[in-house]
Amino acid sequence: MNWLELVGWAGSALLVWSLLQTRILRLRALNLVGCAVLIGYNATIPVWPMVGLNVVLAVINIWYLRRLLTTRHDEQTYQVVEVGADDAFLAHTLRVHAADIARFNPGFRPDRLAGRSAFLVVRADEVVGVVLVRDVGDGVAQVDLDYVTPPFRDFTPGEFVYRRSSLFTDRGFRQVVSPPGMIAPYYHRLGFRRAGESYVLDLPAPALPQS
């Protein structure tokens, strides 16, 4: 086997590996790289039908990547829906993702939801994230769970909860504290400051009513 065949096998392996990804962004990026490698390989042989196929696939991947990257912070794409802590669909979501939730939020107790404020981050009719918050007094909102489903793990859908500070200030909160010990936290990208094992977001003071 010569080096050119190795390149072809590498491109094919990348395509297969990309299809095994659960994260949408990573799938598209790896698939694009695999297509690029195979375009070069098939053009060198040359096998023009395969070149054409991979060019088309590369264009499709570029289109989807551009769409994903330009809408990742778009409030028209992702919306926050508040539900009750005893909501049946919330319980279903937590149950379906229980093993994955425990992996990234080892301190979360799904049997202690009473008194929590619950928010679902959705894209159209698809749940992409769950945030559970409780009042620990002195104007502090403690986040007990900030979970993102695997396909959207390369994004930060929880930011839409924190960006809408009125969700907290209307309840009298002045700070939001992230879950301690959370695996792979992303809060430093949202304006939170590090405080021990957690991150803290200082909320703006609520606007005074116009006289």
JSON list of N, CA and C in Angstrom, two decimals, residues 147-198:
[
{"chain": "A", "resi": 147, "resn": "TYR", "atom": "N", "xyz": [-27.95, 21.44, 32.04]},
{"chain": "A", "resi": 147, "resn": "TYR", "atom": "CA", "xyz": [-27.67, 20.27, 31.20]},
{"chain": "A", "resi": 147, "resn": "TYR", "atom": "C", "xyz": [-27.97, 20.56, 29.73]},
{"chain": "A", "resi": 148, "resn": "VAL", "atom": "N", "xyz": [-27.09, 20.10, 28.86]},
{"chain": "A", "resi": 148, "resn": "VAL", "atom": "CA", "xyz": [-27.25, 20.23, 27.42]},
{"chain": "A", "resi": 148, "resn": "VAL", "atom": "C", "xyz": [-27.29, 18.83, 26.81]},
{"chain": "A", "resi": 149, "resn": "THR", "atom": "N", "xyz": [-28.24, 18.57, 25.94]},
{"chain": "A", "resi": 149, "resn": "THR", "atom": "CA", "xyz": [-28.34, 17.26, 25.30]},
{"chain": "A", "resi": 149, "resn": "THR", "atom": "C", "xyz": [-27.15, 17.05, 24.37]},
{"chain": "A", "resi": 150, "resn": "PRO", "atom": "N", "xyz": [-26.73, 15.79, 24.15]},
{"chain": "A", "resi": 150, "resn": "PRO", "atom": "CA", "xyz": [-25.51, 15.50, 23.38]},
{"chain": "A", "resi": 150, "resn": "PRO", "atom": "C", "xyz": [-25.40, 16.17, 22.01]},
{"chain": "A", "resi": 151, "resn": "PRO", "atom": "N", "xyz": [-26.46, 16.22, 21.19]},
{"chain": "A", "resi": 151, "resn": "PRO", "atom": "CA", "xyz": [-26.28, 16.84, 19.86]},
{"chain": "A", "resi": 151, "resn": "PRO", "atom": "C", "xyz": [-25.87, 18.30, 19.91]},
{"chain": "A", "resi": 152, "resn": "PHE", "atom": "N", "xyz": [-26.17, 18.99, 21.02]},
{"chain": "A", "resi": 152, "resn": "PHE", "atom": "CA", "xyz": [-25.90, 20.43, 21.11]},
{"chain": "A", "resi": 152, "resn": "PHE", "atom": "C", "xyz": [-24.79, 20.73, 22.11]},
{"chain": "A", "resi": 153, "resn": "ARG", "atom": "N", "xyz": [-23.98, 19.73, 22.42]},
{"chain": "A", "resi": 153, "resn": "ARG", "atom": "CA", "xyz": [-22.94, 19.90, 23.43]},
{"chain": "A", "resi": 153, "resn": "ARG", "atom": "C", "xyz": [-21.86, 20.88, 22.98]},
{"chain": "A", "resi": 154, "resn": "ASP", "atom": "N", "xyz": [-21.72, 21.13, 21.67]},
{"chain": "A", "resi": 154, "resn": "ASP", "atom": "CA", "xyz": [-20.74, 22.10, 21.19]},
{"chain": "A", "resi": 154, "resn": "ASP", "atom": "C", "xyz": [-21.27, 23.53, 21.25]},
{"chain": "A", "resi": 155, "resn": "PHE", "atom": "N", "xyz": [-22.50, 23.69, 21.72]},
{"chain": "A", "resi": 155, "resn": "PHE", "atom": "CA", "xyz": [-23.11, 25.01, 21.84]},
{"chain": "A", "resi": 155, "resn": "PHE", "atom": "C", "xyz": [-23.31, 25.32, 23.32]},
{"chain": "A", "resi": 156, "resn": "THR", "atom": "N", "xyz": [-23.85, 26.49, 23.62]},
{"chain": "A", "resi": 156, "resn": "THR", "atom": "CA", "xyz": [-24.12, 26.87, 25.00]},
{"chain": "A", "resi": 156, "resn": "THR", "atom": "C", "xyz": [-25.57, 27.36, 25.12]},
{"chain": "A", "resi": 157, "resn": "PRO", "atom": "N", "xyz": [-26.55, 26.46, 24.92]},
{"chain": "A", "resi": 157, "resn": "PRO", "atom": "CA", "xyz": [-27.94, 26.91, 24.95]},
{"chain": "A", "resi": 157, "resn": "PRO", "atom": "C", "xyz": [-28.38, 27.47, 26.30]},
{"chain": "A", "resi": 158, "resn": "GLY", "atom": "N", "xyz": [-27.68, 27.08, 27.38]},
{"chain": "A", "resi": 158, "resn": "GLY", "atom": "CA", "xyz": [-28.02, 27.62, 28.69]},
{"chain": "A", "resi": 158, "resn": "GLY", "atom": "C", "xyz": [-27.85, 29.13, 28.77]},
{"chain": "A", "resi": 159, "resn": "GLU", "atom": "N", "xyz": [-27.04, 29.68, 27.88]},
{"chain": "A", "resi": 159, "resn": "GLU", "atom": "CA", "xyz": [-26.79, 31.13, 27.89]},
{"chain": "A", "resi": 159, "resn": "GLU", "atom": "C", "xyz": [-28.08, 31.92, 27.73]},
{"chain": "A", "resi": 160, "resn": "PHE", "atom": "N", "xyz": [-29.08, 31.35, 27.07]},
{"chain": "A", "resi": 160, "resn": "PHE", "atom": "CA", "xyz": [-30.32, 32.08, 26.84]},
{"chain": "A", "resi": 160, "resn": "PHE", "atom": "C", "xyz": [-31.09, 32.27, 28.14]},
{"chain": "A", "resi": 161, "resn": "VAL", "atom": "N", "xyz": [-30.91, 31.36, 29.08]},
{"chain": "A", "resi": 161, "resn": "VAL", "atom": "CA", "xyz": [-31.52, 31.53, 30.40]},
{"chain": "A", "resi": 161, "resn": "VAL", "atom": "C", "xyz": [-30.85, 32.68, 31.14]},
{"chain": "A", "resi": 162, "resn": "TYR", "atom": "N", "xyz": [-29.51, 32.69, 31.13]},
{"chain": "A", "resi": 162, "resn": "TYR", "atom": "CA", "xyz": [-28.77, 33.71, 31.88]},
{"chain": "A", "resi": 162, "resn": "TYR", "atom": "C", "xyz": [-28.80, 35.07, 31.17]},
{"chain": "A", "resi": 163, "resn": "ARG", "atom": "N", "xyz": [-28.90, 35.05, 29.85]},
{"chain": "A", "resi": 163, "resn": "ARG", "atom": "CA", "xyz": [-28.95, 36.32, 29.11]},
{"chain": "A", "resi": 163, "resn": "ARG", "atom": "C", "xyz": [-30.21, 37.09, 29.45]},
{"chain": "A", "resi": 164, "resn": "ARG", "atom": "N", "xyz": [-31.30, 36.35, 29.66]},
{"chain": "A", "resi": 164, "resn": "ARG", "atom": "CA", "xyz": [-32.57, 36.99, 30.01]},
{"chain": "A", "resi": 164, "resn": "ARG", "atom": "C", "xyz": [-32.58, 37.20, 31.53]},
{"chain": "A", "resi": 165, "resn": "SER", "atom": "N", "xyz": [-31.84, 38.20, 31.98]},
{"chain": "A", "resi": 165, "resn": "SER", "atom": "CA", "xyz": [-31.66, 38.40, 33.42]},
{"chain": "A", "resi": 165, "resn": "SER", "atom": "C", "xyz": [-32.98, 38.66, 34.15]},
{"chain": "A", "resi": 166, "resn": "SER", "atom": "N", "xyz": [-34.00, 39.11, 33.41]},
{"chain": "A", "resi": 166, "resn": "SER", "atom": "CA", "xyz": [-35.28, 39.38, 34.06]},
{"chain": "A", "resi": 166, "resn": "SER", "atom": "C", "xyz": [-35.89, 38.11, 34.65]},
{"chain": "A", "resi": 167, "resn": "LEU", "atom": "N", "xyz": [-35.51, 36.94, 34.14]},
{"chain": "A", "resi": 167, "resn": "LEU", "atom": "CA", "xyz": [-35.99, 35.69, 34.72]},
{"chain": "A", "resi": 167, "resn": "LEU", "atom": "C", "xyz": [-35.56, 35.58, 36.18]},
{"chain": "A", "resi": 168, "resn": "PHE", "atom": "N", "xyz": [-34.45, 36.23, 36.52]},
{"chain": "A", "resi": 168, "resn": "PHE", "atom": "CA", "xyz": [-33.93, 36.18, 37.88]},
{"chain": "A", "resi": 168, "resn": "PHE", "atom": "C", "xyz": [-34.25, 37.46, 38.66]},
{"chain": "A", "resi": 169, "resn": "THR", "atom": "N", "xyz": [-34.04, 38.61, 38.02]},
{"chain": "A", "resi": 169, "resn": "THR", "atom": "CA", "xyz": [-34.26, 39.87, 38.73]},
{"chain": "A", "resi": 169, "resn": "THR", "atom": "C", "xyz": [-35.74, 40.05, 39.11]},
{"chain": "A", "resi": 170, "resn": "ASP", "atom": "N", "xyz": [-36.65, 39.55, 38.28]},
{"chain": "A", "resi": 170, "resn": "ASP", "atom": "CA", "xyz": [-38.08, 39.65, 38.61]},
{"chain": "A", "resi": 170, "resn": "ASP", "atom": "C", "xyz": [-38.42, 38.83, 39.86]},
{"chain": "A", "resi": 171, "resn": "ARG", "atom": "N", "xyz": [-37.56, 37.88, 40.20]},
{"chain": "A", "resi": 171, "resn": "ARG", "atom": "CA", "xyz": [-37.76, 37.07, 41.40]},
{"chain": "A", "resi": 171, "resn": "ARG", "atom": "C", "xyz": [-36.95, 37.61, 42.58]},
{"chain": "A", "resi": 172, "resn": "GLY", "atom": "N", "xyz": [-36.30, 38.76, 42.38]},
{"chain": "A", "resi": 172, "resn": "GLY", "atom": "CA", "xyz": [-35.55, 39.38, 43.46]},
{"chain": "A", "resi": 172, "resn": "GLY", "atom": "C", "xyz": [-34.12, 38.90, 43.60]},
{"chain": "A", "resi": 173, "resn": "PHE", "atom": "N", "xyz": [-33.61, 38.17, 42.62]},
{"chain": "A", "resi": 173, "resn": "PHE", "atom": "CA", "xyz": [-32.24, 37.68, 42.69]},
{"chain": "A", "resi": 173, "resn": "PHE", "atom": "C", "xyz": [-31.25, 38.75, 42.24]},
{"chain": "A", "resi": 174, "resn": "ARG", "atom": "N", "xyz": [-30.07, 38.74, 42.86]},
{"chain": "A", "resi": 174, "resn": "ARG", "atom": "CA", "xyz": [-29.00, 39.65, 42.47]},
{"chain": "A", "resi": 174, "resn": "ARG", "atom": "C", "xyz": [-27.77, 38.90, 41.99]},
{"chain": "A", "resi": 175, "resn": "GLN", "atom": "N", "xyz": [-27.74, 37.59, 42.25]},
{"chain": "A", "resi": 175, "resn": "GLN", "atom": "CA", "xyz": [-26.62, 36.75, 41.81]},
{"chain": "A", "resi": 175, "resn": "GLN", "atom": "C", "xyz": [-27.13, 35.39, 41.36]},
{"chain": "A", "resi": 176, "resn": "VAL", "atom": "N", "xyz": [-26.39, 34.79, 40.42]},
{"chain": "A", "resi": 176, "resn": "VAL", "atom": "CA", "xyz": [-26.64, 33.42, 40.00]},
{"chain": "A", "resi": 176, "resn": "VAL", "atom": "C", "xyz": [-25.34, 32.64, 40.23]},
{"chain": "A", "resi": 177, "resn": "VAL", "atom": "N", "xyz": [-25.44, 31.49, 40.88]},
{"chain": "A", "resi": 177, "resn": "VAL", "atom": "CA", "xyz": [-24.27, 30.66, 41.18]},
{"chain": "A", "resi": 177, "resn": "VAL", "atom": "C", "xyz": [-24.39, 29.34, 40.45]},
{"chain": "A", "resi": 178, "resn": "SER", "atom": "N", "xyz": [-23.34, 28.94, 39.74]},
{"chain": "A", "resi": 178, "resn": "SER", "atom": "CA", "xyz": [-23.34, 27.70, 38.97]},
{"chain": "A", "resi": 178, "resn": "SER", "atom": "C", "xyz": [-23.21, 26.49, 39.89]},
{"chain": "A", "resi": 179, "resn": "PRO", "atom": "N", "xyz": [-23.57, 25.30, 39.41]},
{"chain": "A", "resi": 179, "resn": "PRO", "atom": "CA", "xyz": [-23.45, 24.09, 40.24]},
{"chain": "A", "resi": 179, "resn": "PRO", "atom": "C", "xyz": [-21.98, 23.80, 40.57]},
{"chain": "A", "resi": 180, "resn": "PRO", "atom": "N", "xyz": [-21.64, 23.57, 41.84]},
{"chain": "A", "resi": 180, "resn": "PRO", "atom": "CA", "xyz": [-20.26, 23.22, 42.18]},
{"chain": "A", "resi": 180, "resn": "PRO", "atom": "C", "xyz": [-19.92, 21.83, 41.65]},
{"chain": "A", "resi": 181, "resn": "GLY", "atom": "N", "xyz": [-18.71, 21.68, 41.15]},
{"chain": "A", "resi": 181, "resn": "GLY", "atom": "CA", "xyz": [-18.26, 20.37, 40.68]},
{"chain": "A", "resi": 181, "resn": "GLY", "atom": "C", "xyz": [-18.79, 19.97, 39.32]},
{"chain": "A", "resi": 182, "resn": "MET", "atom": "N", "xyz": [-19.43, 20.89, 38.60]},
{"chain": "A", "resi": 182, "resn": "MET", "atom": "CA", "xyz": [-19.94, 20.57, 37.27]},
{"chain": "A", "resi": 182, "resn": "MET", "atom": "C", "xyz": [-18.77, 20.25, 36.33]},
{"chain": "A", "resi": 183, "resn": "ILE", "atom": "N", "xyz": [-18.94, 19.20, 35.53]},
{"chain": "A", "resi": 183, "resn": "ILE", "atom": "CA", "xyz": [-17.90, 18.81, 34.59]},
{"chain": "A", "resi": 183, "resn": "ILE", "atom": "C", "xyz": [-17.99, 19.68, 33.34]},
{"chain": "A", "resi": 184, "resn": "ALA", "atom": "N", "xyz": [-16.83, 20.18, 32.87]},
{"chain": "A", "resi": 184, "resn": "ALA", "atom": "CA", "xyz": [-16.74, 21.01, 31.66]},
{"chain": "A", "resi": 184, "resn": "ALA", "atom": "C", "xyz": [-17.65, 22.23, 31.70]},
{"chain": "A", "resi": 185, "resn": "PRO", "atom": "N", "xyz": [-17.52, 23.08, 32.73]},
{"chain": "A", "resi": 185, "resn": "PRO", "atom": "CA", "xyz": [-18.35, 24.30, 32.78]},
{"chain": "A", "resi": 185, "resn": "PRO", "atom": "C", "xyz": [-17.95, 25.28, 31.68]},
{"chain": "A", "resi": 186, "resn": "TYR", "atom": "N", "xyz": [-18.92, 26.10, 31.28]},
{"chain": "A", "resi": 186, "resn": "TYR", "atom": "CA", "xyz": [-18.69, 27.05, 30.20]},
{"chain": "A", "resi": 186, "resn": "TYR", "atom": "C", "xyz": [-18.97, 28.49, 30.63]},
{"chain": "A", "resi": 187, "resn": "TYR", "atom": "N", "xyz": [-19.16, 28.71, 31.93]},
{"chain": "A", "resi": 187, "resn": "TYR", "atom": "CA", "xyz": [-19.66, 29.97, 32.44]},
{"chain": "A", "resi": 187, "resn": "TYR", "atom": "C", "xyz": [-18.72, 31.14, 32.23]},
{"chain": "A", "resi": 188, "resn": "HIS", "atom": "N", "xyz": [-17.42, 30.87, 32.14]},
{"chain": "A", "resi": 188, "resn": "HIS", "atom": "CA", "xyz": [-16.47, 31.96, 31.94]},
{"chain": "A", "resi": 188, "resn": "HIS", "atom": "C", "xyz": [-16.71, 32.67, 30.62]},
{"chain": "A", "resi": 189, "resn": "ARG", "atom": "N", "xyz": [-17.40, 31.99, 29.69]},
{"chain": "A", "resi": 189, "resn": "ARG", "atom": "CA", "xyz": [-17.71, 32.61, 28.39]},
{"chain": "A", "resi": 189, "resn": "ARG", "atom": "C", "xyz": [-18.98, 33.45, 28.43]},
{"chain": "A", "resi": 190, "resn": "LEU", "atom": "N", "xyz": [-19.68, 33.43, 29.56]},
{"chain": "A", "resi": 190, "resn": "LEU", "atom": "CA", "xyz": [-20.95, 34.13, 29.67]},
{"chain": "A", "resi": 190, "resn": "LEU", "atom": "C", "xyz": [-20.90, 35.30, 30.64]},
{"chain": "A", "resi": 191, "resn": "GLY", "atom": "N", "xyz": [-19.70, 35.65, 31.11]},
{"chain": "A", "resi": 191, "resn": "GLY", "atom": "CA", "xyz": [-19.58, 36.77, 32.02]},
{"chain": "A", "resi": 191, "resn": "GLY", "atom": "C", "xyz": [-19.59, 36.40, 33.49]},
{"chain": "A", "resi": 192, "resn": "PHE", "atom": "N", "xyz": [-19.62, 35.09, 33.80]},
{"chain": "A", "resi": 192, "resn": "PHE", "atom": "CA", "xyz": [-19.52, 34.66, 35.19]},
{"chain": "A", "resi": 192, "resn": "PHE", "atom": "C", "xyz": [-18.08, 34.82, 35.67]},
{"chain": "A", "resi": 193, "resn": "ARG", "atom": "N", "xyz": [-17.90, 35.00, 36.98]},
{"chain": "A", "resi": 193, "resn": "ARG", "atom": "CA", "xyz": [-16.57, 35.04, 37.57]},
{"chain": "A", "resi": 193, "resn": "ARG", "atom": "C", "xyz": [-16.37, 33.81, 38.45]},
{"chain": "A", "resi": 194, "resn": "ARG", "atom": "N", "xyz": [-15.14, 33.35, 38.52]},
{"chain": "A", "resi": 194, "resn": "ARG", "atom": "CA", "xyz": [-14.84, 32.14, 39.30]},
{"chain": "A", "resi": 194, "resn": "ARG", "atom": "C", "xyz": [-14.92, 32.45, 40.79]},
{"chain": "A", "resi": 195, "resn": "ALA", "atom": "N", "xyz": [-15.55, 31.54, 41.55]},
{"chain": "A", "resi": 195, "resn": "ALA", "atom": "CA", "xyz": [-15.65, 31.67, 43.00]},
{"chain": "A", "resi": 195, "resn": "ALA", "atom": "C", "xyz": [-15.56, 30.27, 43.60]},
{"chain": "A", "resi": 196, "resn": "GLY", "atom": "N", "xyz": [-14.35, 29.84, 43.93]},
{"chain": "A", "resi": 196, "resn": "GLY", "atom": "CA", "xyz": [-14.16, 28.49, 44.45]},
{"chain": "A", "resi": 196, "resn": "GLY", "atom": "C", "xyz": [-14.45, 27.45, 43.40]},
{"chain": "A", "resi": 197, "resn": "GLU", "atom": "N", "xyz": [-15.34, 26.51, 43.71]},
{"chain": "A", "resi": 197, "resn": "GLU", "atom": "CA", "xyz": [-15.70, 25.45, 42.78]},
{"chain": "A", "resi": 197, "resn": "GLU", "atom": "C", "xyz": [-16.83, 25.86, 41.85]},
{"chain": "A", "resi": 198, "resn": "SER", "atom": "N", "xyz": [-17.34, 27.06, 42.02]},
{"chain": "A", "resi": 198, "resn": "SER", "atom": "CA", "xyz": [-18.47, 27.52, 41.22]},
{"chain": "A", "resi": 198, "resn": "SER", "atom": "C", "xyz": [-18.11, 28.80, 40.46]}
]
